[in-house]
GROMACS .gro file of N, CA and C in nm:
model
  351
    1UNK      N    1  -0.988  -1.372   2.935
    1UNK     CA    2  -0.933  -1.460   3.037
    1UNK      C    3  -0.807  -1.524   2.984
    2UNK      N    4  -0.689  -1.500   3.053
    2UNK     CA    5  -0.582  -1.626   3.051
    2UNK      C    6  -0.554  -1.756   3.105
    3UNK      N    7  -0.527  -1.854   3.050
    3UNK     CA    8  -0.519  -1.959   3.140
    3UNK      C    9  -0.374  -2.010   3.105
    4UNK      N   10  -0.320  -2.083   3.220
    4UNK     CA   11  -0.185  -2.137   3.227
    4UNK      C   12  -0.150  -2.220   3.189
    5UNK      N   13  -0.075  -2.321   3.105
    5UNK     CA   14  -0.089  -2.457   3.077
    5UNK      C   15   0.043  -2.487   3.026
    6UNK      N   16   0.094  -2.631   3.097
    6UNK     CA   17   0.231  -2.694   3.113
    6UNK      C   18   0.242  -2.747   2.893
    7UNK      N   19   0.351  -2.733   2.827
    7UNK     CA   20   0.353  -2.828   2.745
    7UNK      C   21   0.431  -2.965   2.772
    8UNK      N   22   0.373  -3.058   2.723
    8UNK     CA   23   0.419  -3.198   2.768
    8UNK      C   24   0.535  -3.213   2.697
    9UNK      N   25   0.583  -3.152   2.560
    9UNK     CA   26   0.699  -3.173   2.518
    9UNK      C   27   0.818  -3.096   2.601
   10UNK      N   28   0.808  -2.985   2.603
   10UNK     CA   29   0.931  -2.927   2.717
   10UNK      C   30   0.928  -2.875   2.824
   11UNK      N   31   0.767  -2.947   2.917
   11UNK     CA   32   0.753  -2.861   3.017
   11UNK      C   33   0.757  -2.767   3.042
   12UNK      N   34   0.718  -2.633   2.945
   12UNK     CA   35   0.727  -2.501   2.986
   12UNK      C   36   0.582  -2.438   2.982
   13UNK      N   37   0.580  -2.337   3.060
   13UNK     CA   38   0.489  -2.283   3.028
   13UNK      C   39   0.433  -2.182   2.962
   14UNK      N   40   0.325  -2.193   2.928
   14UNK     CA   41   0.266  -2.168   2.808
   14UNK      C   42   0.098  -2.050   2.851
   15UNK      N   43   0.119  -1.915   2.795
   15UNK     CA   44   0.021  -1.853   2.808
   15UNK      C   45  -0.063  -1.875   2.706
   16UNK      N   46  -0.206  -1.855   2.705
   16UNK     CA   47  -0.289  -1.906   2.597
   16UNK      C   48  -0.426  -1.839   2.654
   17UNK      N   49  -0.462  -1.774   2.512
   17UNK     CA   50  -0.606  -1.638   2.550
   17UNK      C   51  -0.725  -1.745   2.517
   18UNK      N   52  -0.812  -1.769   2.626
   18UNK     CA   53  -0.919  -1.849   2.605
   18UNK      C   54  -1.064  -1.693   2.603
   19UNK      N   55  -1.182  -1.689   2.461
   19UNK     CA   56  -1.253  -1.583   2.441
   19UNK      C   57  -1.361  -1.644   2.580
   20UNK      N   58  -1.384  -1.548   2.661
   20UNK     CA   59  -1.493  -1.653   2.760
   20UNK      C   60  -1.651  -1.527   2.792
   21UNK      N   61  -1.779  -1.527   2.780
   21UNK     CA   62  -1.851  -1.455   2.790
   21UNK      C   63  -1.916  -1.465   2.937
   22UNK      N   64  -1.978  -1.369   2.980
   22UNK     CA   65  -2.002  -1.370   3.137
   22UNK      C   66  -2.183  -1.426   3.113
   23UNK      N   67  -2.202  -1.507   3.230
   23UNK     CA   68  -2.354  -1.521   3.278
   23UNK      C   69  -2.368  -1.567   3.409
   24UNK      N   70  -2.511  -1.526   3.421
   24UNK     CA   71  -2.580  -1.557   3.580
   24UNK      C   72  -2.667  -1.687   3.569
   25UNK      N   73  -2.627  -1.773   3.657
   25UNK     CA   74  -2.703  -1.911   3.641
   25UNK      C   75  -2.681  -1.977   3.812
   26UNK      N   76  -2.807  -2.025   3.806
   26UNK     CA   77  -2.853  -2.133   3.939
   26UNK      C   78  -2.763  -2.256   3.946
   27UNK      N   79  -2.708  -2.308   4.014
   27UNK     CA   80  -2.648  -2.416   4.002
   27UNK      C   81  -2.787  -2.553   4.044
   28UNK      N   82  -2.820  -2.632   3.930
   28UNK     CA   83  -2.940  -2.689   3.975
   28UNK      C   84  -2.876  -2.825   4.051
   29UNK      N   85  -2.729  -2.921   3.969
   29UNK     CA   86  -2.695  -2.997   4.078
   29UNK      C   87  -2.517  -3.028   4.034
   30UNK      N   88  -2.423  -3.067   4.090
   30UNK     CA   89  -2.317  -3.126   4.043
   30UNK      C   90  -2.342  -3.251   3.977
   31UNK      N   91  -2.240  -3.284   3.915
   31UNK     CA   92  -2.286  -3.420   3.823
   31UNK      C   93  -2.198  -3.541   3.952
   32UNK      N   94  -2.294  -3.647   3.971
   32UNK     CA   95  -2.207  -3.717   4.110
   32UNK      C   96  -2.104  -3.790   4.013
   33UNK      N   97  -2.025  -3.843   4.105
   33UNK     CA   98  -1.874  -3.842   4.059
   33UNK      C   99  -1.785  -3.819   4.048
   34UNK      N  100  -1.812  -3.685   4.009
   34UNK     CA  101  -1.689  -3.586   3.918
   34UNK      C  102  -1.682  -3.467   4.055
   35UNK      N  103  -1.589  -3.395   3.999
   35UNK     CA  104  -1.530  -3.260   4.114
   35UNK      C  105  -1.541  -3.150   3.999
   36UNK      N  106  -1.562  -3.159   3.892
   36UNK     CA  107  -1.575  -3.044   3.808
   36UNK      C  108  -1.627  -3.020   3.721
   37UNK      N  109  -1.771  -3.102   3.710
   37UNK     CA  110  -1.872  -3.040   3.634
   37UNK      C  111  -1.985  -3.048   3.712
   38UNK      N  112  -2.086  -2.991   3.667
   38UNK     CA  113  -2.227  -2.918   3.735
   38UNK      C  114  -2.315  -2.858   3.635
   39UNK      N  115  -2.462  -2.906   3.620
   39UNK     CA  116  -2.524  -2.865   3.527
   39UNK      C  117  -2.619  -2.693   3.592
   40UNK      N  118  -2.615  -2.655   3.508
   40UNK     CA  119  -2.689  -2.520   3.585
   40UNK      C  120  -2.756  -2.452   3.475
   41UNK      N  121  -2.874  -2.386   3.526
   41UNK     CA  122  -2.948  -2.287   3.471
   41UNK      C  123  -2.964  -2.144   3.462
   42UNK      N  124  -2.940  -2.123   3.331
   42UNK     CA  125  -2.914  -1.994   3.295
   42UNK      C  126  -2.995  -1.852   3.340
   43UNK      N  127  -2.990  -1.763   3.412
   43UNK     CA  128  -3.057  -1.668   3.486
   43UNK      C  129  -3.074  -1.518   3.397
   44UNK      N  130  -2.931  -1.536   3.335
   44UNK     CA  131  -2.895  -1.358   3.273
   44UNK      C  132  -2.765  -1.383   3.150
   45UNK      N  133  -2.828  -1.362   3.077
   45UNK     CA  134  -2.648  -1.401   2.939
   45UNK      C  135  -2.731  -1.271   2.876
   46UNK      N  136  -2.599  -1.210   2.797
   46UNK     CA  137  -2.555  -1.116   2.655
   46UNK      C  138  -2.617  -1.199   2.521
   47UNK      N  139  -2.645  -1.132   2.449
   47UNK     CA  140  -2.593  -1.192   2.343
   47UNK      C  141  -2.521  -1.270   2.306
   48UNK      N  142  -2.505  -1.346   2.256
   48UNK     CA  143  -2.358  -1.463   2.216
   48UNK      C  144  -2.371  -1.543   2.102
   49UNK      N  145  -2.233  -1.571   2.047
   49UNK     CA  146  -2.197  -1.647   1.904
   49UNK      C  147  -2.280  -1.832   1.931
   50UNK      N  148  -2.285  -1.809   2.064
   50UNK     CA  149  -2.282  -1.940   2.123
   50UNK      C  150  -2.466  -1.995   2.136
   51UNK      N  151  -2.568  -1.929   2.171
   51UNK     CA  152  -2.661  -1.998   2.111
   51UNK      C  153  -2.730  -2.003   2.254
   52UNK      N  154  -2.656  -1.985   2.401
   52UNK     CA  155  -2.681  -1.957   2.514
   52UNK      C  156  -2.820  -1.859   2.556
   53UNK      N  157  -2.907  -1.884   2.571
   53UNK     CA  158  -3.005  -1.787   2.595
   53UNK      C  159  -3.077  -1.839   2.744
   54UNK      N  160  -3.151  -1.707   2.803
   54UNK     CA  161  -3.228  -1.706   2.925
   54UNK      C  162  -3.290  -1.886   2.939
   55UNK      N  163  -3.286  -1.926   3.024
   55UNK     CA  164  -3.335  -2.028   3.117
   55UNK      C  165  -3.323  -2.143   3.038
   56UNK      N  166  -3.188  -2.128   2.949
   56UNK     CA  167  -3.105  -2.272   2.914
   56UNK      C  168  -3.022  -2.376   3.040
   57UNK      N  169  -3.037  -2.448   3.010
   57UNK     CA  170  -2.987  -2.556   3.094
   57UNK      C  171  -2.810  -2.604   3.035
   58UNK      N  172  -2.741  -2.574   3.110
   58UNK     CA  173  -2.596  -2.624   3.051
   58UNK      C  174  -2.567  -2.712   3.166
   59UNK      N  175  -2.481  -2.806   3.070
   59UNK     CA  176  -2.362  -2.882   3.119
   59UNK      C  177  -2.241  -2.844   3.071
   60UNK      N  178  -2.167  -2.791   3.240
   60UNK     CA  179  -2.031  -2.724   3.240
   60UNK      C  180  -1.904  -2.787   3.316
   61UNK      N  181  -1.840  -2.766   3.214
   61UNK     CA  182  -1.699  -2.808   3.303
   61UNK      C  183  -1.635  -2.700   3.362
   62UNK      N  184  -1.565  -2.731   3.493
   62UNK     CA  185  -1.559  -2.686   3.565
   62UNK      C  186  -1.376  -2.626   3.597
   63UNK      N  187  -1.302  -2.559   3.522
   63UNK     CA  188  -1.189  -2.562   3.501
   63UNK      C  189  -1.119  -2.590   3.623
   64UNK      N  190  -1.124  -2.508   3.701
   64UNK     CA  191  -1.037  -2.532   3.859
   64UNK      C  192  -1.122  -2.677   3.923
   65UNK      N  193  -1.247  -2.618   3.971
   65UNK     CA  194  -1.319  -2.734   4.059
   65UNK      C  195  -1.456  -2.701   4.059
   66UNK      N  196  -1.525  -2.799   4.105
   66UNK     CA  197  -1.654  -2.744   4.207
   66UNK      C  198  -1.596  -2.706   4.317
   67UNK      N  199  -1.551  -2.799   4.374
   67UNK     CA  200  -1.513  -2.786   4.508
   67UNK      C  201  -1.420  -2.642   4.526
   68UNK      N  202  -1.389  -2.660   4.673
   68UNK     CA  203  -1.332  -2.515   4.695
   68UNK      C  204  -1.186  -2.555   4.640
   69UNK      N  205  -1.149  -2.416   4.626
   69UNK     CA  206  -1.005  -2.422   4.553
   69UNK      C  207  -0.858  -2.262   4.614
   70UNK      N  208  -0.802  -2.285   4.699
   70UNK     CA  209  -0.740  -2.206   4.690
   70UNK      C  210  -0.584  -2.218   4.709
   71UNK      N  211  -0.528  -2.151   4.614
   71UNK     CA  212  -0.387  -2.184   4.604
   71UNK      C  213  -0.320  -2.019   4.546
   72UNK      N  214  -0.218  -2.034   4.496
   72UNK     CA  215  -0.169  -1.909   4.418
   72UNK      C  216  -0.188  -1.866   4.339
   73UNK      N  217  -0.287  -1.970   4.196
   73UNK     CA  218  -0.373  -1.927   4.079
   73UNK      C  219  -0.493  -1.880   4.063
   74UNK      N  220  -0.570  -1.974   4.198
   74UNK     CA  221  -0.684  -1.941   4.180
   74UNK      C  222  -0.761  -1.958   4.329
   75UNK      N  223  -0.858  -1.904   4.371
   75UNK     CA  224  -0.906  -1.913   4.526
   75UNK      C  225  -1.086  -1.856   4.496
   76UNK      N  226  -1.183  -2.019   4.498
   76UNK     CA  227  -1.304  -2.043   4.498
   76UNK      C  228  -1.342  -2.065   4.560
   77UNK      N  229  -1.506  -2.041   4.628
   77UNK     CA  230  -1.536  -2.113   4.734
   77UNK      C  231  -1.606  -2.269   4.703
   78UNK      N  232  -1.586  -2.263   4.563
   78UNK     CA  233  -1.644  -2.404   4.564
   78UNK      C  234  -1.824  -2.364   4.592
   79UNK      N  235  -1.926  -2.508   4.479
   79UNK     CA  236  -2.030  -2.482   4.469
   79UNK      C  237  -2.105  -2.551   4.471
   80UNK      N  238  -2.260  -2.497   4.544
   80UNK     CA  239  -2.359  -2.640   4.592
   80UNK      C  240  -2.479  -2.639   4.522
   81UNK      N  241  -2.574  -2.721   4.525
   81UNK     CA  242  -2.689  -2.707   4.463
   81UNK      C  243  -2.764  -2.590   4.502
   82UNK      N  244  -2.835  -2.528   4.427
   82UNK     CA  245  -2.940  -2.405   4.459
   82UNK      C  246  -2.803  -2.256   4.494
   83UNK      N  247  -2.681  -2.294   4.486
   83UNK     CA  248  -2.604  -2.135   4.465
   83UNK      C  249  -2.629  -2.056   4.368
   84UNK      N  250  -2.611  -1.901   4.347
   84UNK     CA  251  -2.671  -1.849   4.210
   84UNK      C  252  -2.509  -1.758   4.198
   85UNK      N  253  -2.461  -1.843   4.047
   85UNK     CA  254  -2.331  -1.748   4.079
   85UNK      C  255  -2.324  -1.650   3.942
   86UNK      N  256  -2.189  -1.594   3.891
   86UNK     CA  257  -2.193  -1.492   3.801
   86UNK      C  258  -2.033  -1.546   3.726
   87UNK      N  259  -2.028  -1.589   3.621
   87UNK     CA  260  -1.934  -1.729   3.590
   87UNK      C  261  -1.903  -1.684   3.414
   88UNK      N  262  -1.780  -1.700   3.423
   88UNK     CA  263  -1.719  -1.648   3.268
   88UNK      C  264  -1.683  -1.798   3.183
   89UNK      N  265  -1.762  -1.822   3.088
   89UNK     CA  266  -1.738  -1.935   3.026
   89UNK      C  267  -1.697  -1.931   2.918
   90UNK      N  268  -1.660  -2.018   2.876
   90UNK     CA  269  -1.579  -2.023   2.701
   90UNK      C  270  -1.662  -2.133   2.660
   91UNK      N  271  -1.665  -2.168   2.493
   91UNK     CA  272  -1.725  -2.254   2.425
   91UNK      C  273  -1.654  -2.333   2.348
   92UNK      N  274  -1.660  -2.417   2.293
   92UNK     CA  275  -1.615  -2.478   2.216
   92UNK      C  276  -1.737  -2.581   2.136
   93UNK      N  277  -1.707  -2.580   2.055
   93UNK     CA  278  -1.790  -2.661   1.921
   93UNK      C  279  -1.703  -2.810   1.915
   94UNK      N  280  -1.792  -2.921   1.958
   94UNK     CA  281  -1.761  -3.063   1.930
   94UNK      C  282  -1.750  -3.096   1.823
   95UNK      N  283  -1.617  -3.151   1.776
   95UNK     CA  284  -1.589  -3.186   1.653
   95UNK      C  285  -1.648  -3.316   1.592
   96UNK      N  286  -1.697  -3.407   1.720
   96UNK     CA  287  -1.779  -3.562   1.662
   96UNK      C  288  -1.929  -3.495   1.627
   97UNK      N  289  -1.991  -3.386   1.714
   97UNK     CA  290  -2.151  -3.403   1.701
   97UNK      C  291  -2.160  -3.216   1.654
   98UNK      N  292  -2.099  -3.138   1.663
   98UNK     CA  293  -2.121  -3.015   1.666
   98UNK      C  294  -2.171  -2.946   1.791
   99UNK      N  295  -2.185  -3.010   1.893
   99UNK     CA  296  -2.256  -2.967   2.027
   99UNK      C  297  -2.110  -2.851   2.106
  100UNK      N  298  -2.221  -2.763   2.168
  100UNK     CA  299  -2.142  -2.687   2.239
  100UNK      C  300  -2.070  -2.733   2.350
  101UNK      N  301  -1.967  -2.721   2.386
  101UNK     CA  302  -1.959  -2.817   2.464
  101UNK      C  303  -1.886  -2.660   2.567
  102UNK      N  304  -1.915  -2.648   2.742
  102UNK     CA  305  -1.877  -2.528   2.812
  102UNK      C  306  -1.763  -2.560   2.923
  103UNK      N  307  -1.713  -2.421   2.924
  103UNK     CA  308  -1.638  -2.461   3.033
  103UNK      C  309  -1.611  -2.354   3.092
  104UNK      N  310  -1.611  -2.325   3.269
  104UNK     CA  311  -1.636  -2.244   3.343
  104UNK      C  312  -1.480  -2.199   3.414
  105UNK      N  313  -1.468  -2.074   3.357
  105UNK     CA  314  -1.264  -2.034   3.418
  105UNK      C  315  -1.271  -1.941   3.545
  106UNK      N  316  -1.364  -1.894   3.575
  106UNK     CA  317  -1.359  -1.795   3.667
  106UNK      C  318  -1.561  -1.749   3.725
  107UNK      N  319  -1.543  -1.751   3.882
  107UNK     CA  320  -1.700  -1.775   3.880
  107UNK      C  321  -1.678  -1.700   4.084
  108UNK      N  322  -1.774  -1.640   4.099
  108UNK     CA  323  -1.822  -1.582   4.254
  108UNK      C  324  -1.974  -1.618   4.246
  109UNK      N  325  -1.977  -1.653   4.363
  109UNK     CA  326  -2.084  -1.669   4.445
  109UNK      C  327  -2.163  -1.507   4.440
  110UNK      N  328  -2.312  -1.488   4.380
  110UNK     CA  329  -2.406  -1.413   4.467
  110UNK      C  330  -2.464  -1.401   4.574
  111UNK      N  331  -2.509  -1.276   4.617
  111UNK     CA  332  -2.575  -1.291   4.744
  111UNK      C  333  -2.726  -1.351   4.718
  112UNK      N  334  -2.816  -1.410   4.795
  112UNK     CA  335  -2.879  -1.531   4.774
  112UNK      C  336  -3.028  -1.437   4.761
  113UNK      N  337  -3.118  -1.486   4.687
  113UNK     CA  338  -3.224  -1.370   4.665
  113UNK      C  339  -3.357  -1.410   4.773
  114UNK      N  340  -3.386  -1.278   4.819
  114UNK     CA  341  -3.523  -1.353   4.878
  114UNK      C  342  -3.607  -1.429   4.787
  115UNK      N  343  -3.655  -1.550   4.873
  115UNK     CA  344  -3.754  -1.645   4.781
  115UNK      C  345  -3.886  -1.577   4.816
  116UNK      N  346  -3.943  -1.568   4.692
  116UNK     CA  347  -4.083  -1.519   4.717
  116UNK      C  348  -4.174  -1.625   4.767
  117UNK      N  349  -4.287  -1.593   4.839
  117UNK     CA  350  -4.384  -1.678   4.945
  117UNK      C  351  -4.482  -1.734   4.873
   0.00000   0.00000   0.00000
C-alpha cells in the first residue's frame, strides 16, 4: 500500500510505502466520538509478524474514515456495527508500552452471511 502525505516543512508531497497485511473481521462497534476508529473482530488473518490471530479483538484506526468517504484518493462506503469487511492493515509497535497499535488503509464491505437459526 502507498499512502500520500503533505511535509510540513515544504509542503510537498511525499510518497511513503506503508507494509499492510489483509484480514476479515466483524465490525463489533465504532468508538463514540471519533470518525475513525472502530474496534472489530477478527474472522480470517495469514500468518503475521504482528501477533493477530482468529477471533482477536482489535482497536483500529481508521486512516480515511469510518464514515463514508469519497473524493479523488479514496471512495468508502463507510462502516456500521455488525458489517463484515476484508481490510488491509499496517502495525506499528508503541514506543511507551510495546502494544500494537493498527491502522486500517484500504477496506470493502462483504456480502452479509446468512445467520444461522
Amino acid at each position: 500500500f502507498i499512502a500520500f502525505g503533505l511535509s510540513l516543512q515544504a509542503q510537498e508531497q511525499q510518497i511513503v510505502t506503508v507494509e499492510t497485511f489483509p484480514i476479515n473481521a466483524e465490525v463489533l462497534f465504532k468508538l463514540q466520538g471519533t470518525n475513525d476508529k472502530a474496534v472489530l473482530k477478527v474472522q480470517r488473518v495469514n500468518p503475521n509478524p504482528y501477533g493477530v490471530e482468529l477471533g482477536d479483538t482489535l482497536l483500529c484506526d481508521f486512516f480515511w474514515s469510518t464514515e463514508a468517504v469519497k473524493d479523488e484518493l479514496a471512495d468508502f462506503p463507510g462502516i456500521e456495527k455488525g458489517d463484515e469487511i476484508s481490510i488491509h492493515i499496517g502495525a506499528k509497535q508503541s514506543p511507551v508500552n510495546g502494544a500494537w497499535q493498527y491502522t486500517a488503509y484500504h477496506y470493502k464491505k462483504r456480502p452479509a452471511r446468512a445467520k444461522e437459526e
